PDB file of C-alpha atoms in Angstrom:
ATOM      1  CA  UNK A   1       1.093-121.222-228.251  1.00 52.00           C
ATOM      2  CA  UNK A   2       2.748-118.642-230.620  1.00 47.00           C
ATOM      3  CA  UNK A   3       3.831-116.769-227.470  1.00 48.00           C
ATOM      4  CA  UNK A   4       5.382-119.743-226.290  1.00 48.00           C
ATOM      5  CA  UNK A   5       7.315-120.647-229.363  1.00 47.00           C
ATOM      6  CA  UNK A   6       8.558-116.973-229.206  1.00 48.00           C
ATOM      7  CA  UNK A   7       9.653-117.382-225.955  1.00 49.00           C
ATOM      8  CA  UNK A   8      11.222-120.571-226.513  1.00 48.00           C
ATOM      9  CA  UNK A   9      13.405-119.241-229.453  1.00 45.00           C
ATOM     10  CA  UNK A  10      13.739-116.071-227.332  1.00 45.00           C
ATOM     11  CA  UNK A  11      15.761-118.312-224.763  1.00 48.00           C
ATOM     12  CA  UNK A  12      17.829-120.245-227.228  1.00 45.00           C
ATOM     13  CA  UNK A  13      19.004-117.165-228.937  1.00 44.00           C
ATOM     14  CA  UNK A  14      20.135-115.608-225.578  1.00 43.00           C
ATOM     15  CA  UNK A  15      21.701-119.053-224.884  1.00 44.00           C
ATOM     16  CA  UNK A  16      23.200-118.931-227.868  1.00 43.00           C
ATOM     17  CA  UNK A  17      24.656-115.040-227.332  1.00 43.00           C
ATOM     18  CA  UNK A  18      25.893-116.512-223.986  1.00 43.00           C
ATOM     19  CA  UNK A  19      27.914-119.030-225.204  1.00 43.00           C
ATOM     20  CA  UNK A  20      29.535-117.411-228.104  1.00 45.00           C
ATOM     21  CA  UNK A  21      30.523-114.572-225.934  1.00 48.00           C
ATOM     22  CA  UNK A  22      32.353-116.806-223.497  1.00 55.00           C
ATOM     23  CA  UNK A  23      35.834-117.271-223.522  1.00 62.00           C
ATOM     24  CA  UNK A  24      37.243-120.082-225.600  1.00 83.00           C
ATOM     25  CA  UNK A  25      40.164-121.034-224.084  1.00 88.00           C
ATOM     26  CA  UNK A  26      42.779-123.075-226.079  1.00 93.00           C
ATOM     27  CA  UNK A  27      44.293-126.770-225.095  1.00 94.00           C
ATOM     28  CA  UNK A  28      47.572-125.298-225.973  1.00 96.00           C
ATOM     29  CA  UNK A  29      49.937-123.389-224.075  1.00 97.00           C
ATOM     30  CA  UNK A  30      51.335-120.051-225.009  1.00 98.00           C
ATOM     31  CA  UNK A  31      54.600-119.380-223.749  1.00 98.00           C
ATOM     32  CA  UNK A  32      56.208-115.100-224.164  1.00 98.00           C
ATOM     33  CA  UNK A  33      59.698-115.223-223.177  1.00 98.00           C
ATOM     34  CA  UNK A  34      61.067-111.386-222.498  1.00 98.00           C
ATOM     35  CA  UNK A  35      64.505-111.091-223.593  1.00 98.00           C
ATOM     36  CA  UNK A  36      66.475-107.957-222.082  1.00 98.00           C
ATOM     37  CA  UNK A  37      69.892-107.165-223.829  1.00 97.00           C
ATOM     38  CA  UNK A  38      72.465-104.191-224.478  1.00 95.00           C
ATOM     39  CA  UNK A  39      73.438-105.551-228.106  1.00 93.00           C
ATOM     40  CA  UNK A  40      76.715-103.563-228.104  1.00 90.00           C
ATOM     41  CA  UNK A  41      78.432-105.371-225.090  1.00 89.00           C
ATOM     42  CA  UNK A  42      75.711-108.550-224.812  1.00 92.00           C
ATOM     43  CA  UNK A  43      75.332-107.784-221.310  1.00 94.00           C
ATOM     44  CA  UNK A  44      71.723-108.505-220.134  1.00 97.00           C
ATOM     45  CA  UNK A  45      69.820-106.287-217.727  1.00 97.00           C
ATOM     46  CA  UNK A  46      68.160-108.427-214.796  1.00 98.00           C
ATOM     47  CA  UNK A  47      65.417-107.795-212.679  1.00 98.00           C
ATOM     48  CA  UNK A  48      63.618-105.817-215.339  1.00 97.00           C
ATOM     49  CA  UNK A  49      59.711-105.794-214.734  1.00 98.00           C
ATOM     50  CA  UNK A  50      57.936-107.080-217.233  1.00 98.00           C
ATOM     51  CA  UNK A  51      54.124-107.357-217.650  1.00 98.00           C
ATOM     52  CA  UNK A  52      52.036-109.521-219.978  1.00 97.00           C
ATOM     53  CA  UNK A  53      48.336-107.913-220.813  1.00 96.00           C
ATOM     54  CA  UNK A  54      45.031-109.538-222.232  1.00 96.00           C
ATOM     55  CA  UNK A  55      43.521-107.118-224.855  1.00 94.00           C
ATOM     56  CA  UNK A  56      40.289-107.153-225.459  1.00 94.00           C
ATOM     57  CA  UNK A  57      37.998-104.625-227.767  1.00 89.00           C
ATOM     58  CA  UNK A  58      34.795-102.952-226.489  1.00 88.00           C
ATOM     59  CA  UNK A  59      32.675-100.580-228.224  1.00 87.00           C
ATOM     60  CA  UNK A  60      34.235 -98.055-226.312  1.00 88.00           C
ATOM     61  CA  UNK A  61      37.928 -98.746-226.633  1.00 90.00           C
ATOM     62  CA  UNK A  62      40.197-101.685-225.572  1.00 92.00           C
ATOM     63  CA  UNK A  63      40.002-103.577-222.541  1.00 94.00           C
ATOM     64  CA  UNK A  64      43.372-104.521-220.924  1.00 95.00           C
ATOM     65  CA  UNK A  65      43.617-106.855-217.847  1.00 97.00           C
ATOM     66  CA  UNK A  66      47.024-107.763-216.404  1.00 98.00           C
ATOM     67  CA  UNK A  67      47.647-111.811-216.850  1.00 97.00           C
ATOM     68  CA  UNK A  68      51.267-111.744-215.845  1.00 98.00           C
ATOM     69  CA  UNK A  69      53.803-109.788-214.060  1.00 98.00           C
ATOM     70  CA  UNK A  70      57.688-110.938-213.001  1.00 98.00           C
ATOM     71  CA  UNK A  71      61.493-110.029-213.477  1.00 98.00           C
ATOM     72  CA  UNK A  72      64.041-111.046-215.545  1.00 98.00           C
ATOM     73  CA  UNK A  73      66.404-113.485-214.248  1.00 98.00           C
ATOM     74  CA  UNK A  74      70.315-113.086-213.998  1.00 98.00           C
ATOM     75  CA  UNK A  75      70.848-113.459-218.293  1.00 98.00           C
ATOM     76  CA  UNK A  76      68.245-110.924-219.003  1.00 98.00           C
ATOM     77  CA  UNK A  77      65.201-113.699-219.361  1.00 98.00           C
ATOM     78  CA  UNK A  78      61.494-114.078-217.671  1.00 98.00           C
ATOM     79  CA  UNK A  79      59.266-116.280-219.477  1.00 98.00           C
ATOM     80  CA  UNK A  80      55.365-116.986-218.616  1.00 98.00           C
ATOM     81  CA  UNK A  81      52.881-119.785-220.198  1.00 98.00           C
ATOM     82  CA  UNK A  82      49.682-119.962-220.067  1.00 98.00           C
ATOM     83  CA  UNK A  83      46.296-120.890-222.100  1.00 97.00           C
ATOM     84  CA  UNK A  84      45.349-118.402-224.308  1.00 97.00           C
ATOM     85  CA  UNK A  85      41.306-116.767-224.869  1.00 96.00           C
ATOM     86  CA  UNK A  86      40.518-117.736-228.472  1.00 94.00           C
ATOM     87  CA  UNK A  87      37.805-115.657-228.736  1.00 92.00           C
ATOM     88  CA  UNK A  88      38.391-113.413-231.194  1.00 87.00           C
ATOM     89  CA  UNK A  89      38.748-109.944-230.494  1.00 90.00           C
ATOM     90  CA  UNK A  90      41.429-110.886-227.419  1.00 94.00           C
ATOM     91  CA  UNK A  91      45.305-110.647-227.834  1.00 94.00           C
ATOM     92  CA  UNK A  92      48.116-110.090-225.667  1.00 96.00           C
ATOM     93  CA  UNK A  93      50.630-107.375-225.604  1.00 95.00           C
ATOM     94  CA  UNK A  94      54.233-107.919-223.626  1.00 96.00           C
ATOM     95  CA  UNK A  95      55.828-104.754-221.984  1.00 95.00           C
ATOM     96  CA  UNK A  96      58.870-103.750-219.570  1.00 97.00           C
ATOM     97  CA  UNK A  97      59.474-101.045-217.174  1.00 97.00           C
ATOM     98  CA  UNK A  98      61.889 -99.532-219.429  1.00 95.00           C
ATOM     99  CA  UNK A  99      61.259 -96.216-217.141  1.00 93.00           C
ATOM    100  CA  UNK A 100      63.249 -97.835-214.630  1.00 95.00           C
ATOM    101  CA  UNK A 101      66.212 -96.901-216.647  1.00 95.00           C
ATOM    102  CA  UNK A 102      65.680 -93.018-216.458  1.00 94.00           C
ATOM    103  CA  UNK A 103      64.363 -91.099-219.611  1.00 94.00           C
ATOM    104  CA  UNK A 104      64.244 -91.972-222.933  1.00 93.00           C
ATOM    105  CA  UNK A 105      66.547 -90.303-225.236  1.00 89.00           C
ATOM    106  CA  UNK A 106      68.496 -88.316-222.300  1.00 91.00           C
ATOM    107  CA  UNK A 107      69.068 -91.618-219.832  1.00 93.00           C
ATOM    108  CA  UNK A 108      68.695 -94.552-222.506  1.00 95.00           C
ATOM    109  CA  UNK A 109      67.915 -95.583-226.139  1.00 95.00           C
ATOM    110  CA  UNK A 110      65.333 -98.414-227.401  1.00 95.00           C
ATOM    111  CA  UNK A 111      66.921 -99.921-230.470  1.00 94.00           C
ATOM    112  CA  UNK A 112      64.888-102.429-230.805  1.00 93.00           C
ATOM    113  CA  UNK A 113      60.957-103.477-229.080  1.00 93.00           C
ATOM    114  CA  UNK A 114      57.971-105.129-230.298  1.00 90.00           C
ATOM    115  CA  UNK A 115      55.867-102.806-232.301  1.00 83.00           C
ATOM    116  CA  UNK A 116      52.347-101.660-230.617  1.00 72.00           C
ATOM    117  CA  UNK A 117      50.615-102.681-234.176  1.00 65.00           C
ATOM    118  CA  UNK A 118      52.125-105.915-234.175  1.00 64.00           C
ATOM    119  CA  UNK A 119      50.618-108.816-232.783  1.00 72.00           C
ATOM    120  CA  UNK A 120      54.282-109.968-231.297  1.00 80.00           C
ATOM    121  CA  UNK A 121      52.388-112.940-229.139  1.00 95.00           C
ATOM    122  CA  UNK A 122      51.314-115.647-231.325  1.00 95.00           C
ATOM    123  CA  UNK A 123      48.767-118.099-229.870  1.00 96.00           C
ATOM    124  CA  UNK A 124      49.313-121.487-228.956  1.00 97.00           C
ATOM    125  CA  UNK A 125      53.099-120.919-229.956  1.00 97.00           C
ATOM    126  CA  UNK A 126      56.508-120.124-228.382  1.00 97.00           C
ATOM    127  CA  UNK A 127      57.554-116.209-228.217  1.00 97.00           C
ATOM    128  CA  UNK A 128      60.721-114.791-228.026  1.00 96.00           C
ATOM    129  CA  UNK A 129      59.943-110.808-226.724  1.00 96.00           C
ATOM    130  CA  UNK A 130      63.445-109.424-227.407  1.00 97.00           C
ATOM    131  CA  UNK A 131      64.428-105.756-226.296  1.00 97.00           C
ATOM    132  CA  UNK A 132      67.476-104.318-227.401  1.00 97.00           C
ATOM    133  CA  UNK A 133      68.238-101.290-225.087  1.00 97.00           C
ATOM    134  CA  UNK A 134      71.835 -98.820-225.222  1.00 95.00           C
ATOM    135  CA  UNK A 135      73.163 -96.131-222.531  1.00 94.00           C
ATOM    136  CA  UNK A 136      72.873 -92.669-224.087  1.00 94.00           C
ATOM    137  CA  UNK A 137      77.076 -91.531-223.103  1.00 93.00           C
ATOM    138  CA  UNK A 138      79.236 -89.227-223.470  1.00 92.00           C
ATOM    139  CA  UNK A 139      82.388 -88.626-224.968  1.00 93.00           C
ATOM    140  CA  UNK A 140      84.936 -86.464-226.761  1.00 94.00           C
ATOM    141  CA  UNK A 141      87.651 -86.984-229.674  1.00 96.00           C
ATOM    142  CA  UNK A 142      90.970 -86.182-229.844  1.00 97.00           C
ATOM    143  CA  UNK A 143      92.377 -85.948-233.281  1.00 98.00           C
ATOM    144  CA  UNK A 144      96.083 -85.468-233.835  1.00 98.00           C
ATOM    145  CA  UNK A 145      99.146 -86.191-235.792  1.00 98.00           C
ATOM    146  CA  UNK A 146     101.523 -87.841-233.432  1.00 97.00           C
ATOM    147  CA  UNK A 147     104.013 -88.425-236.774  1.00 96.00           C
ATOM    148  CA  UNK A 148     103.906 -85.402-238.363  1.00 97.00           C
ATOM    149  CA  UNK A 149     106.157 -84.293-241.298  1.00 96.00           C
ATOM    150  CA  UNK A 150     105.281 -81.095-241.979  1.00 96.00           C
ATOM    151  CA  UNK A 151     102.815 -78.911-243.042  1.00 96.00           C
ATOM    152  CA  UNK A 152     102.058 -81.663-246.118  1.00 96.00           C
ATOM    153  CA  UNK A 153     100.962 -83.841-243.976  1.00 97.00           C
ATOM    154  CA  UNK A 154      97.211 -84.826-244.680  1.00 98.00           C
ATOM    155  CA  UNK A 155      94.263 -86.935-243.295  1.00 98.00           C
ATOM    156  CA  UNK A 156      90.445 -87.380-243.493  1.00 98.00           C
ATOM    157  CA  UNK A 157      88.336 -89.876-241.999  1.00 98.00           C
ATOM    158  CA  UNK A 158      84.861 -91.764-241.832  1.00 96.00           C
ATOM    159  CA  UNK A 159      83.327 -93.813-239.389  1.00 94.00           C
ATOM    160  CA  UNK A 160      80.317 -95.801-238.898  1.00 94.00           C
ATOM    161  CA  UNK A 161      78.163 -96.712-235.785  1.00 93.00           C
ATOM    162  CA  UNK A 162      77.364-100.696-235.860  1.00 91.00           C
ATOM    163  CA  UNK A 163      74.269-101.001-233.950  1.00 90.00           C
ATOM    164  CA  UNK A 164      72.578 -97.098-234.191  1.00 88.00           C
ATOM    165  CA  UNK A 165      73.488 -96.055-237.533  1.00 83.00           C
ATOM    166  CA  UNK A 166      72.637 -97.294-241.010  1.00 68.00           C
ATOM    167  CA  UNK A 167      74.527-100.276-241.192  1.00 58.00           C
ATOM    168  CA  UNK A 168      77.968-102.125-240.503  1.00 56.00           C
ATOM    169  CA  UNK A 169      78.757-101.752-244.113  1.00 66.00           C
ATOM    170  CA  UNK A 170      77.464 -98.219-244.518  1.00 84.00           C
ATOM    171  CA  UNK A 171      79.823 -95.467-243.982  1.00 92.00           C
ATOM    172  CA  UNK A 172      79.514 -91.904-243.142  1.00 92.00           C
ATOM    173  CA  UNK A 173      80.470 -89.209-245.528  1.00 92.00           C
ATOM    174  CA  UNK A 174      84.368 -88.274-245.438  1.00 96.00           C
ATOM    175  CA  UNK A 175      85.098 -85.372-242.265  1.00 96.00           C
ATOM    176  CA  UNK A 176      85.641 -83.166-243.680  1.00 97.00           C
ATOM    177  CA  UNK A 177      84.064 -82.456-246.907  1.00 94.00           C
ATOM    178  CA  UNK A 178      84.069 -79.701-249.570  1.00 93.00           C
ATOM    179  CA  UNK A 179      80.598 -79.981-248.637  1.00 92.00           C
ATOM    180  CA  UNK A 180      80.038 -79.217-245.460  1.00 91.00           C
ATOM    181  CA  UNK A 181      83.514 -78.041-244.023  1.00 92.00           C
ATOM    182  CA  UNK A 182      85.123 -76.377-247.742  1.00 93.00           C
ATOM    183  CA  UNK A 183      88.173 -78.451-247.114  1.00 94.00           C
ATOM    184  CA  UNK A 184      88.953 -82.074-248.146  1.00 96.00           C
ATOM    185  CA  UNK A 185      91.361 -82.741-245.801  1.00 97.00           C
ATOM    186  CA  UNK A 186      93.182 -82.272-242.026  1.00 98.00           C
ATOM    187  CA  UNK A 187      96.264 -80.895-242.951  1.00 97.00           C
ATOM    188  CA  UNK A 188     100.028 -80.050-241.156  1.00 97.00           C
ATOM    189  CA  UNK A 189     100.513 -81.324-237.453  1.00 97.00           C
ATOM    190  CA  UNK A 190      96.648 -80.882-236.432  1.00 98.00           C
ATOM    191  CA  UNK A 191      95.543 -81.571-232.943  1.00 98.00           C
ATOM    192  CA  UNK A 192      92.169 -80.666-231.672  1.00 97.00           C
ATOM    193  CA  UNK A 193      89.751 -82.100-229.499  1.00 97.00           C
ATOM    194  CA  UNK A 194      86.641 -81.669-229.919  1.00 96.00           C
ATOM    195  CA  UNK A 195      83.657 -80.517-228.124  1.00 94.00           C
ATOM    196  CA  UNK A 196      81.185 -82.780-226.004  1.00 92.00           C
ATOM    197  CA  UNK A 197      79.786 -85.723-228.380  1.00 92.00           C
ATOM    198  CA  UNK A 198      76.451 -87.765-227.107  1.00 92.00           C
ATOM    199  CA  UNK A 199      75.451 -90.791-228.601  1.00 92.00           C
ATOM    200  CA  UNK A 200      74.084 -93.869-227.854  1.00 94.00           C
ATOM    201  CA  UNK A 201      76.443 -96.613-226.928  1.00 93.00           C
ATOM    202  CA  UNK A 202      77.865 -98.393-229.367  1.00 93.00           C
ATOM    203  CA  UNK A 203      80.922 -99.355-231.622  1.00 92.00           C
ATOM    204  CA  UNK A 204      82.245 -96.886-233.648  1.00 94.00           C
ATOM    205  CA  UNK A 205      84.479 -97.869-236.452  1.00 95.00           C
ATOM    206  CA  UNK A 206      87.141 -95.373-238.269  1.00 96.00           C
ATOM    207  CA  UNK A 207      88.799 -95.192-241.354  1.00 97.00           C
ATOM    208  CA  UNK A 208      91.360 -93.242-241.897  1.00 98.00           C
ATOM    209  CA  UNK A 209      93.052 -91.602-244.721  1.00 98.00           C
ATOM    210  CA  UNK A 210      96.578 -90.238-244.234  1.00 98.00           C
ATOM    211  CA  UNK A 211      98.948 -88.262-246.471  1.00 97.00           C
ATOM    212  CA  UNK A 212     102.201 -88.348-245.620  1.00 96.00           C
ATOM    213  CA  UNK A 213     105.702 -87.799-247.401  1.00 93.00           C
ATOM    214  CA  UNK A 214     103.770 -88.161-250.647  1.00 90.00           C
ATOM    215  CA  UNK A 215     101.937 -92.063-249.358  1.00 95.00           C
ATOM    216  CA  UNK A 216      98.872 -93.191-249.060  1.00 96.00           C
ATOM    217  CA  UNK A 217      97.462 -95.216-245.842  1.00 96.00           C
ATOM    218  CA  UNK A 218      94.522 -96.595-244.845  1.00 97.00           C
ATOM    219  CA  UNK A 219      93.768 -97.093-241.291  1.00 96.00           C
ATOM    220  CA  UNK A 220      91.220 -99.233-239.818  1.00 96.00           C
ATOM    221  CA  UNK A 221      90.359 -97.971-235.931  1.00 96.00           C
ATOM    222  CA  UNK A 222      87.034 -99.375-233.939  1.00 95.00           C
ATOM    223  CA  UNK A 223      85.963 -97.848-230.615  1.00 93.00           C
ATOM    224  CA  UNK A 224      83.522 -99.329-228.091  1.00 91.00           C
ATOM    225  CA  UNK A 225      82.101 -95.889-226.179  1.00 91.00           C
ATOM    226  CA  UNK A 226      79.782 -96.816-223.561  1.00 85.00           C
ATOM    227  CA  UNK A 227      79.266 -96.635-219.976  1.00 75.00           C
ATOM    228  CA  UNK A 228      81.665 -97.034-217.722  1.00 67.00           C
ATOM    229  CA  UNK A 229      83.966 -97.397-220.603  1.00 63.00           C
ATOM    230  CA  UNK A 230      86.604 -95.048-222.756  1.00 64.00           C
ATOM    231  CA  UNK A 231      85.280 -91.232-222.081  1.00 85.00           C
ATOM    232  CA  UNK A 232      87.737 -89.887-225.193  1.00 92.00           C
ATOM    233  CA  UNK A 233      88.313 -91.164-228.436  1.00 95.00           C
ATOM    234  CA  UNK A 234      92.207 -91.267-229.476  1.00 96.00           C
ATOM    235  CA  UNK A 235      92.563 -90.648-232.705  1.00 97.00           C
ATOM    236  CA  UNK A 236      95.867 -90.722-233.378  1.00 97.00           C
ATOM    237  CA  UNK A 237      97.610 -90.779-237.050  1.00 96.00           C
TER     238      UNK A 237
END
C-alpha cells in the first residue's frame, strides 16, 4: 500500500510539473506596431522586414522562435497581434532588417531602436516599435565674405546638429577658437572651402558672428544635408 501511495503522489507531482510548464496563454491580445522613420525629413521607409521573436530561457541559453514576420506598409508601419505566453520566463523581442540599408556607420545611422535589455513589448498591451534611422552623406562648406570691407572684416561661427548632436538648444563651441585654432576669428575677405565633411543626415543650424565697419551681426542660417539633397554648404557673410 505504501508503494502505491508513492506512486500515486509520484503521478500527481509529474501532473503537476506538466501543467505548470505549459504555456499560459493570455485572453488578451498583444498588438507591436513597427514604426520606420528618417526623423530629419519624416519620410518613412516601406517594405522594411520586420520580425517579431518569442524568447524563452533554458538552462543553456535563450530560446528564440520566430512568431511573426512582414513589411512595412507605404507610411513606414507593419503591425502584428496576437495572444501572448504568460508563462514566465517568455518575452518577445521586435527587430528589422536594418542590413538592408548597407552598413552601419558607413551606409546608415540608427538614432534611435529599442534597447536589447529592454522589454519594449508589453503584454496584453498596445506597442509602438519606433526606429529612427539617417543616411550617413556627404558634403563640403564653403565659407566666404561675399561683402567684404577690408582686411577688418571679421566673423566666427557655431552650429548645432538637431537630431545627432547634443541638443537643439546646445551649441557647438565658436570655429574658431583660441583653443583649438589660436585665432578668435575669420578675418579680411576669407574664402575657403573646406575638405570632405561626413555626417549623418540632418539639420544643421549656424550662427554667425560678423565684424564689419566696426558692427556687430548676428546671423541665423539652417541647412538640411541629406541625400539627394544640397552636396555644399554656402556660407556666405
Amino acid at each position: 500500500m505504501a508503494h502505491k501511495k508513492i506512486n500515486y503522489v509520484l503521478i500527481l507531482f509529474l501532473a503537476f510539473l506538466l501543467f505548470t510548464g505549459c504555456k499560459k496563454k493570455s485572453k488578451e491580445y498583444t498588438t507591436v506596431i513597427w514604426e520606420v522613420i528618417n526623423p530629419v525629413t519624416n519620410e518613412p521607409y516601406t517594405n522594411m522586414l520586420v520580425r517579431l521573436y518569442e524568447a524563452k530561457k533554458k538552462n543553456n541559453g535563450i530560446e528564440y522562435n520566430l512568431l511573426f514576420e512582414g513589411k512595412t506598409n507605404q507610411v513606414g508601419i507593419a503591425e502584428f497581434s496576437f495572444k501572448a505566453n504568460l508563462t514566465s520566463g517568455y518575452w518577445y523581442e521586435p527587430e528589422i532588417n536594418e542590413g538592408s540599408l548597407g552598413h552601419n556607420g558607413f551606409d546608415y545611422s540608427v538614432l534611435k531602436q529599442p534597447s536589447p535589455s529592454d522589454e519594449s513589448v508589453k503584454k496584453d498591451e498596445e506597442n509602438i516599435i519606433r526606429y529612427e534611422i539617417v543616411h550617413i552623406v556627404e558634403y563640403v562648406q564653403h565659407t566666404k565674405n561675399i561683402n567684404c570691407q577690408g582686411s577688418n572684416d571679421r566673423m566666427r561661427f557655431r552650429r548645432k546638429f538637431v537630431f545627432t548632436g547634443n541638443g537643439v538648444n546646445n551649441y557647438s563651441a565658436w570655429i574658431p577658437n583660441i583653443n583649438h585654432n589660436g585665432f578668435k576669428y575669420l578675418e579680411g575677405c576669407y574664402d575657403n572651402t573646406s575638405s570632405k565633411i561626413i555626417i549623418p543626415s540632418d539639420s544643421i543650424l549656424y550662427e554667425l558672428e560678423v565684424v564689419r565697419n566696426g558692427n556687430n551681426e548676428v546671423i541665423h542660417k539652417t541647412f538640411y544635408v541629406g541625400s539627394g539633397q544640397i552636396d555644399t554648404v554656402k556660407l556666405y557673410y
